[in-house]
Coordinates of C-alpha atoms in Angstrom, one line a residue:
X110 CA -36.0 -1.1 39.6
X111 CA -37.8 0.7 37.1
X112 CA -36.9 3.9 39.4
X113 CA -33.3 3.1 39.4
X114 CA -33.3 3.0 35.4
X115 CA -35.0 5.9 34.9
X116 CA -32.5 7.7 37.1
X117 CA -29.6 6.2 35.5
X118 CA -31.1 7.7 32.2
X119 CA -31.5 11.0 33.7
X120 CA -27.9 10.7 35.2
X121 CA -26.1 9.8 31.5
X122 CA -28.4 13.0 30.1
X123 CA -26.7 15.4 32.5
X124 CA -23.2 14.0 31.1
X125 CA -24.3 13.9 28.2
X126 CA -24.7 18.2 28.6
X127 CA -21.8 18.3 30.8
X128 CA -19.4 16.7 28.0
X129 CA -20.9 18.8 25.8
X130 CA -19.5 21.3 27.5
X131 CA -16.5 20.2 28.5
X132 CA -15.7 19.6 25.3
X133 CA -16.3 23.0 23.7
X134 CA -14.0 24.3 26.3
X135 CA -11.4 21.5 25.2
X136 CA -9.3 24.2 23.5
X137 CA -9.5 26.9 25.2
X138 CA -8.5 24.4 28.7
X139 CA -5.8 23.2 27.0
X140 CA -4.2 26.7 25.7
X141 CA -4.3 28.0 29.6
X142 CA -2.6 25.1 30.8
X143 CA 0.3 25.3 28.3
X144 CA -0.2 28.7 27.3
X145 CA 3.8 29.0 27.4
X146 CA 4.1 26.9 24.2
X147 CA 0.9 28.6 22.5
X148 CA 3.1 30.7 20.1
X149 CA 5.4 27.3 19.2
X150 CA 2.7 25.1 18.5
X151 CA 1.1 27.9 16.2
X152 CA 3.9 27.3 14.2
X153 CA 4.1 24.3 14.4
X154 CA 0.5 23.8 12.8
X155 CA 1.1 26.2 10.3
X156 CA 3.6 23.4 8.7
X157 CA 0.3 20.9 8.1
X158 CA -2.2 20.5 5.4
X159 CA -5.9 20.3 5.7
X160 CA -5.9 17.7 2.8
X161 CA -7.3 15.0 5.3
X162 CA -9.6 17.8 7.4
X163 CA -11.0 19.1 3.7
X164 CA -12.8 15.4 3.3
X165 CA -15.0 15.2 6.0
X166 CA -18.0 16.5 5.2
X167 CA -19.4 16.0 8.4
X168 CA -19.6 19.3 11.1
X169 CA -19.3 16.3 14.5
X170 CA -16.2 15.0 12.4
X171 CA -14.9 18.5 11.7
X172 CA -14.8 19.3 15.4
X173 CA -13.5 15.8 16.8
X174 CA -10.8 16.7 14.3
X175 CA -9.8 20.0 15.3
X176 CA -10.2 18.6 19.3
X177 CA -8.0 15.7 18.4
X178 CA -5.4 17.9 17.0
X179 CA -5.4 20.4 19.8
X180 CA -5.2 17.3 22.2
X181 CA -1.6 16.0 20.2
X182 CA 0.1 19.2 19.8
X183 CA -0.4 20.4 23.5
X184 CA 0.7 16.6 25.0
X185 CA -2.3 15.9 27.0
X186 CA -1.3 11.8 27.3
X187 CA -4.6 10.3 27.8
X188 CA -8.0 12.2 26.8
X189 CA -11.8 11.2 26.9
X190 CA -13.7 11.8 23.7
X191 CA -17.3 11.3 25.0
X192 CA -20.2 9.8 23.1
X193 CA -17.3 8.9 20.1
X194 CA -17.5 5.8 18.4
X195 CA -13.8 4.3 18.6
X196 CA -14.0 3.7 15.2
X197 CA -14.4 7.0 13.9
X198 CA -11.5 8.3 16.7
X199 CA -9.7 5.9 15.4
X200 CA -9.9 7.5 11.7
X201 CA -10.2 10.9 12.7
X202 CA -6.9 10.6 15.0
X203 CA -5.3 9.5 11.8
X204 CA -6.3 12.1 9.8
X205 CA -4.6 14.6 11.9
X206 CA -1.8 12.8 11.8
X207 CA -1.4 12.5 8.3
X208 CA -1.9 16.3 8.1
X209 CA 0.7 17.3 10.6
X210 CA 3.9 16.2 9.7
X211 CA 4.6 17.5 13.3
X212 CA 2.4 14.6 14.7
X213 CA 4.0 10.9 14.2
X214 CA 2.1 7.9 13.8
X215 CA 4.5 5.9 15.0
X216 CA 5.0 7.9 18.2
X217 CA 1.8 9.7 19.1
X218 CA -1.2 7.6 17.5
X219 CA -2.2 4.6 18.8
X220 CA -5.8 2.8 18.5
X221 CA -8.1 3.2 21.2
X222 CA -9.2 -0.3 22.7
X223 CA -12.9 -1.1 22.9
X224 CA -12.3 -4.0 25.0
X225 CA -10.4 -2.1 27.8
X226 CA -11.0 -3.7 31.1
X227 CA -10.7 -0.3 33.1
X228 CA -13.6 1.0 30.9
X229 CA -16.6 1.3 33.7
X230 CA -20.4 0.1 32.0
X231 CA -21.5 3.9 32.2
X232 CA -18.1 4.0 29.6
X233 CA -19.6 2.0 27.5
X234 CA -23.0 2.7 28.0
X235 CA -22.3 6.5 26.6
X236 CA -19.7 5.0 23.9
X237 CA -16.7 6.7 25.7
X238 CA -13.4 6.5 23.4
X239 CA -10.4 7.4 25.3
X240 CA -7.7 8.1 23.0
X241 CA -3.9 7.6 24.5
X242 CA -1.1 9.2 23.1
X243 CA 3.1 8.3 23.5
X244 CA 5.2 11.4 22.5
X245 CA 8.3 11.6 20.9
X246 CA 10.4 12.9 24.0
X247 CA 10.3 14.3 27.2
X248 CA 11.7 17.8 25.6
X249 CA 9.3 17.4 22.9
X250 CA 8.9 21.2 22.4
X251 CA 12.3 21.7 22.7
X252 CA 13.2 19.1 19.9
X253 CA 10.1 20.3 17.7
X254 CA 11.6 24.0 17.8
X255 CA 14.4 23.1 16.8
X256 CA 13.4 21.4 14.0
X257 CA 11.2 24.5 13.2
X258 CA 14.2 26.7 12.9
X259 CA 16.3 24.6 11.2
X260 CA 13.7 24.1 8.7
X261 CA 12.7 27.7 8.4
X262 CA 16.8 28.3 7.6
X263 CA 16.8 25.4 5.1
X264 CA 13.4 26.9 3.1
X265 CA 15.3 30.4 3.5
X266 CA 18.4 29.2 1.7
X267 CA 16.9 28.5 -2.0
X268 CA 17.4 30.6 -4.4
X269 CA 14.9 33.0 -5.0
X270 CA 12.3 33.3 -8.3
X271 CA 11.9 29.0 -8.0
X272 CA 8.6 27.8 -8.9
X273 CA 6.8 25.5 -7.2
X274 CA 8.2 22.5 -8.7
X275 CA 11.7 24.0 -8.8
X276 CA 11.2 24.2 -4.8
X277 CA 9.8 20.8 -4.6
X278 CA 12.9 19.5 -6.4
X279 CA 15.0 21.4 -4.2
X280 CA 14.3 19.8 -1.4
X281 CA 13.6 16.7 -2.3
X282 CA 17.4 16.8 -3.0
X283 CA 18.6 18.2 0.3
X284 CA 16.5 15.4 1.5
X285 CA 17.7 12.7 -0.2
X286 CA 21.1 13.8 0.0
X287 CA 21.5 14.9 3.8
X288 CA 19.4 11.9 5.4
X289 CA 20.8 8.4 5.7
X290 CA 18.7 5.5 6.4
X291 CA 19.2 3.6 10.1
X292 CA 18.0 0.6 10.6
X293 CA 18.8 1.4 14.6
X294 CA 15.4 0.9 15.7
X295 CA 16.5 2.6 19.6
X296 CA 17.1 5.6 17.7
X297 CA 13.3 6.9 18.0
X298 CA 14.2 9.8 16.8
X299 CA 14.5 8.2 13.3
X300 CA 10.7 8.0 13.3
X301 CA 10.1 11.9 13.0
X302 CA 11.5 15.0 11.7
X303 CA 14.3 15.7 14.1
X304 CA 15.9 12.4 13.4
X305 CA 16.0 13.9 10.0
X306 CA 16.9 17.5 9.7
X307 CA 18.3 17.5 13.1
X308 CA 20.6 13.8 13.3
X309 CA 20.3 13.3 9.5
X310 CA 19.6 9.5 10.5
X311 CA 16.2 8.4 9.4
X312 CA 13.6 5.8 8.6
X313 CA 10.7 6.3 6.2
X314 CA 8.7 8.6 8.6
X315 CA 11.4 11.1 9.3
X316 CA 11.9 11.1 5.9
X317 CA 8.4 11.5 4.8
X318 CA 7.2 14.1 8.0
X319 CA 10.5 16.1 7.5
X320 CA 10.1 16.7 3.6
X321 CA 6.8 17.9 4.5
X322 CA 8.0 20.2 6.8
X323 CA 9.9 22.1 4.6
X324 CA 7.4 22.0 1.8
X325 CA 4.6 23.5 3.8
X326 CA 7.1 26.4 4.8
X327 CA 7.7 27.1 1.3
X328 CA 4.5 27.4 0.5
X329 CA 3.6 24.4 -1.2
X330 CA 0.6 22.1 0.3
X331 CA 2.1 18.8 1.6
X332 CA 0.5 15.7 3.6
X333 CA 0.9 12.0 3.9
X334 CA 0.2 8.7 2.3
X335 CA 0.3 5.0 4.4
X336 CA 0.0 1.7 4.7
X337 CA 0.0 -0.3 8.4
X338 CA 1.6 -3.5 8.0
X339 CA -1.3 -5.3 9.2
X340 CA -3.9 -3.6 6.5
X341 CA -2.3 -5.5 4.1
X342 CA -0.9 -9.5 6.1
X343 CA 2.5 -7.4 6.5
X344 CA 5.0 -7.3 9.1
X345 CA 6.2 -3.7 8.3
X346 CA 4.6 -0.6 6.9
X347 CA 5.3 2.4 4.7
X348 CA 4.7 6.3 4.9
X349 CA 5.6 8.8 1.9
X350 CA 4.6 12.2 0.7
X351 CA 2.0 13.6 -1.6
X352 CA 1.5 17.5 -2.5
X353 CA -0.1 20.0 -4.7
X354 CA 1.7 21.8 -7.7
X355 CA -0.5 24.3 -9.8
X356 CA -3.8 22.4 -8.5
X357 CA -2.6 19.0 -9.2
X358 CA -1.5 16.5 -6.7
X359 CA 1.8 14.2 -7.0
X360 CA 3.1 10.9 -5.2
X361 CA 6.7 11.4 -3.9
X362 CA 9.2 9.2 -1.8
X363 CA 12.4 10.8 -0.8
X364 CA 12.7 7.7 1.1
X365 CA 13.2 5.4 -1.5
X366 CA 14.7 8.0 -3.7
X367 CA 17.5 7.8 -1.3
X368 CA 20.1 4.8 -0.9
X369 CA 21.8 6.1 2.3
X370 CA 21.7 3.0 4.0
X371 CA 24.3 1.5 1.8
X372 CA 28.1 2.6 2.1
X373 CA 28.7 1.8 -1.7
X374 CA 26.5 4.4 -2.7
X375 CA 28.0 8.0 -2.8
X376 CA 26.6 10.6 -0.6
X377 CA 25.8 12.9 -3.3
X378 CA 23.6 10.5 -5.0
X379 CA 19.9 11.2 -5.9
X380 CA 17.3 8.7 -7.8
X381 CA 14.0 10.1 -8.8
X382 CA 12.6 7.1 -9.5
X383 CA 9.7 8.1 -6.7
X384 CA 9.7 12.1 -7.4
X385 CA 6.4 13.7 -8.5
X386 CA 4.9 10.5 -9.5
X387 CA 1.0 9.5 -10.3
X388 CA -1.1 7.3 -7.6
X389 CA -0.9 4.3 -10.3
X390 CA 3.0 4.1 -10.1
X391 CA 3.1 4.2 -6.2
X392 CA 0.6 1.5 -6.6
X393 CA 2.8 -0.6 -8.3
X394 CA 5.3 -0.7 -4.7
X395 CA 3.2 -0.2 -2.3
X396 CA -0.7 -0.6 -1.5
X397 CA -2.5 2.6 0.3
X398 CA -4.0 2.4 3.6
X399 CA -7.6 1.1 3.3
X400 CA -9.1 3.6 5.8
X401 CA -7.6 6.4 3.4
X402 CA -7.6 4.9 -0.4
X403 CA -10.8 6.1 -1.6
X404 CA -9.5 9.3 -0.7
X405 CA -6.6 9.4 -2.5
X406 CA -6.4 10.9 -5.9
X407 CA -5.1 9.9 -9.0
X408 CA -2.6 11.9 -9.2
X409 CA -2.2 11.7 -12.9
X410 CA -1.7 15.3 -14.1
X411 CA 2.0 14.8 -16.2
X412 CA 2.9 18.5 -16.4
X413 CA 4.9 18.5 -13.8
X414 CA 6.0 14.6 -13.6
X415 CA 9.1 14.5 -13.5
X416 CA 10.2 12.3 -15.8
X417 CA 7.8 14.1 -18.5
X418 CA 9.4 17.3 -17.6
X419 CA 12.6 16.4 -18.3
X420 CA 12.8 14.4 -21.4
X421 CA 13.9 11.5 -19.1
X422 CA 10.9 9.8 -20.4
X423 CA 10.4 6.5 -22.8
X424 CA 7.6 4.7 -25.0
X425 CA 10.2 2.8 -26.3
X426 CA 14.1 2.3 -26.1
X427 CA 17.0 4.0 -28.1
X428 CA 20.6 3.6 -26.6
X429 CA 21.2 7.2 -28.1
X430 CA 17.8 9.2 -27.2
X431 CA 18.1 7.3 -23.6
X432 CA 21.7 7.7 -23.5
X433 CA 22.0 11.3 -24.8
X434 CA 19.0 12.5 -22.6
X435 CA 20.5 11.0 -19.2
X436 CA 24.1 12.1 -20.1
X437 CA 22.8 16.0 -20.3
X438 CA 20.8 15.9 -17.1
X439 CA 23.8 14.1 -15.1
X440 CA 25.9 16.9 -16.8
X441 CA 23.7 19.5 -14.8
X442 CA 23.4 17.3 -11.6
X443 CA 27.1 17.4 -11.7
X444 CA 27.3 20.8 -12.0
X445 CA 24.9 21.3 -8.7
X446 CA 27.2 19.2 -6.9
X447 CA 24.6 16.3 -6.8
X448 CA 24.6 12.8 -8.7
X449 CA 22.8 10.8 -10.6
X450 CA 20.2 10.7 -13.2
X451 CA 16.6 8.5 -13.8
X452 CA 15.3 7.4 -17.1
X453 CA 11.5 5.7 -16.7
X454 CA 10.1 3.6 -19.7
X455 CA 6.4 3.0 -20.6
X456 CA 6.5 -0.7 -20.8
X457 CA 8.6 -3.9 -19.5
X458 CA 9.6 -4.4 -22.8
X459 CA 11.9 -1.2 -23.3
X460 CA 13.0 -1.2 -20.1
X461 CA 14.3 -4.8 -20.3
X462 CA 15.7 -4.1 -23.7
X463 CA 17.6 -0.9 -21.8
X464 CA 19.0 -3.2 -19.4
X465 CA 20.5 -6.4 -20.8
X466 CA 23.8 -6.7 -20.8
X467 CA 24.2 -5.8 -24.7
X468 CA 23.1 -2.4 -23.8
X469 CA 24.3 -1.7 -20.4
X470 CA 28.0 -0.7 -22.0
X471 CA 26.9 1.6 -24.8
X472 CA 24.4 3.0 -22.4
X473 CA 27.0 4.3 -20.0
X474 CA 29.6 5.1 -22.6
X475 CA 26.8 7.9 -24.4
X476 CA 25.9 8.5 -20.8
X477 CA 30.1 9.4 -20.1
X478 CA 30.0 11.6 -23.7
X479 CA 27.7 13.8 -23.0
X480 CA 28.1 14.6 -19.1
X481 CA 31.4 15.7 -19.2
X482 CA 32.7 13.5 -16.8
X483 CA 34.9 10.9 -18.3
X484 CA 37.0 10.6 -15.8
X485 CA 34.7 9.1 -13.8
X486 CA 33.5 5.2 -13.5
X487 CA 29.8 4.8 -13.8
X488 CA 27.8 2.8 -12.3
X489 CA 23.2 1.8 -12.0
X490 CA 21.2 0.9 -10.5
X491 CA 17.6 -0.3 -11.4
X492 CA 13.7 -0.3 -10.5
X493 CA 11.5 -3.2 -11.7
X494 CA 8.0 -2.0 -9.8
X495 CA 8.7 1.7 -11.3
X496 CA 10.9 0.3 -14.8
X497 CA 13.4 3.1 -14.4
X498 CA 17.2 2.8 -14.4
X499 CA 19.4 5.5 -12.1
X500 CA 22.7 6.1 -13.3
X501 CA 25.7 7.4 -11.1
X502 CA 28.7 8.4 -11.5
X503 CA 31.9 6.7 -9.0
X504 CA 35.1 8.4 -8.5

């Protein structure tokens, strides 16, 4: 017996070497097999941030990372990660997925399970985590170049000489403004990026992986911010954007920044009430992932919040400051073809004091003075976790 054990031992050290090496050949195996689609998924990568990757400090981490991500972009459905804690697979794999806007989490990341009953005592002896994957679609490559392209065309169309933030706001309008919501929960699509730029039917991921798509392309460092339902006793979760402008990182949510699920509001209409935003304000709708919230950071540089930027901003409330201010930013949005404008107050108290109904009128008649528009109806719409008002404009 004591034979046989010492054997064993000497049997899990050779697979121990052998997975070594099997696993510094991961990449290179993978590229043969599907060298074909080497050039698209190249591109495909170049779309991601390392903002995840950049936190691990950790060299084993680092290259469970990069093996993880090879494994997702090149479709390999099921792949052993020897001598890998599920737990830290488990947290790596959603890493990369958070950095690839490519890579769902909805579609392509699901938790390994330490209790499988296929998993063999030599599995567990040697803390085997297989980590199984469900991809989008069968044309996968097909629908993610396409997607590519589109979003390549859409990045080439801005005008040229933007800054950063003048390209961030760019698209955070074609997002808001091209994408509906669907609540057809067949339509996978609606889960990624193609549902997005490709159907312009979406639900929060398409929204969120799609915006961070185009962002990446235009040079501007995007990845994503989470929440599973279950981290926090909830049935559903959540999945929005953050990125970098002149060093300084900003919460954004073109998904709630758009009402496209509802057939009173008009097409054109964009809220901001989620655009360039700090960590504190997301905080106040929706919690963060635990595996990822000490990560996060504050995001509490104000020069290029949105609101601060453009005088849409107030410590306290004055129909004619608030009215005059919103009325010449709707003028502009008018003038781009888009509609509607955000106003965001300091405290509960101005912001109730904006909305009662002895304001409301005044409000939108200042509003209708200074945008030009008179012929127009208006109408609002308002946000009690963010305390900002969104005024439109109905035909």
């Amino acid at each position: 017996m004591k034979k046989l054990s010492h054997l064993f031992i000497v049997f899990a050290l050779c697979l121990l070497a052998l997975s070594g090496l099997h696993s510094s050949a991961l990449n290179s195996s993978i590229r043969d097999e599907y060298i074909s689609e080497t050039t698209l998924i190249e591109q495909l990568k170049s779309c991601s941030s390392d903002f995840y990757r950049n936190t691990l400090t950790d060299e084993k981490e680092i290259a469970l990372y990069d093996k993880i991500e090879t494994v997702m972009f090149y479709c390999r459905d099921e792949y052993p990660f020897f001598f890998t804690d599920d737990e830290t697979v488990n947290k790596i794999s959603l890493y990369v997925c958070l950095d690839n806007p490519f890579l769902t989490i909805t579609n392509q990341y699901y938790e390994t399970q330490t209790e499988n009953a296929d998993s063999t005592l030599l599995e567990k002896y040697l803390g085997t985590a297989y980590l199984p994957f469900q991809f989008v679609t069968d044309d996968y490559y097909g629908k993610m170049a396409e997607v590519y392209r589109t979003a390549q065309s859409i990045v080439s169309a801005m005008p040229t000489g933007q800054t950063d933030y003048e390209k961030a706001l760019y698209l955070h309008d074609y997002i808001v403004t091209s994408v509906r919501y669907t609540y057809d929960y067949s339509d996978t699509d609606a889960d990624n990026a193609y549902g997005a730029l490709m159907n312009h039917r979406a639900r929060c991921e398409g929204y969120t992986d799609a915006y961070a798509i185009l962002l990446n392309i235009a040079g501007i460092d995007a990845t994503k911010v989470m929440y599973f339902g279950s981290d926090t006793n909830s049935e559903a979760g959540h999945i929005w954007n953050m990125l970098s402008l002149d060093g300084s990182w900003y919460q954004s949510d073109s998904t709630n920044d758009s009402f496209g699920a509802d057939a009173d509001i008009p097409s054109d209409y964009t809220s901001y009430a989620y655009f360039l935003i700090s960590t504190a304000d997301i905080l106040n709708s929706y919690p963060i992932n635990s595996q990822i919230a000490d990560l996060i950071p504050p995001c509490d540089n104000d020069t290029n919040n949105f609101f601060q930027k453009n005088s849409l901003y107030f410590t306290e409330y004055n129909r004619y400051d608030v009215g005059k201010a919103a009325g010449r930013f709707l003028k502009n949005q008018l003038a781009k073809g888009l509609n509607g404008v955000s106003v965001k107050f300091s405290s509960k108290e101005a912001y109730q004091k904006a909305l009662s109904s002895d304001e409301i009128p005044y409000l939108l008649s200042i509003i209708s003075d200074y945008d030009g528009a008179n012929a127009y109806y208006y109408n609002y719409f308002y946000n009690d976790e963010q305390l900002v008002i969104t005024f439109f404009t109905e035909k």
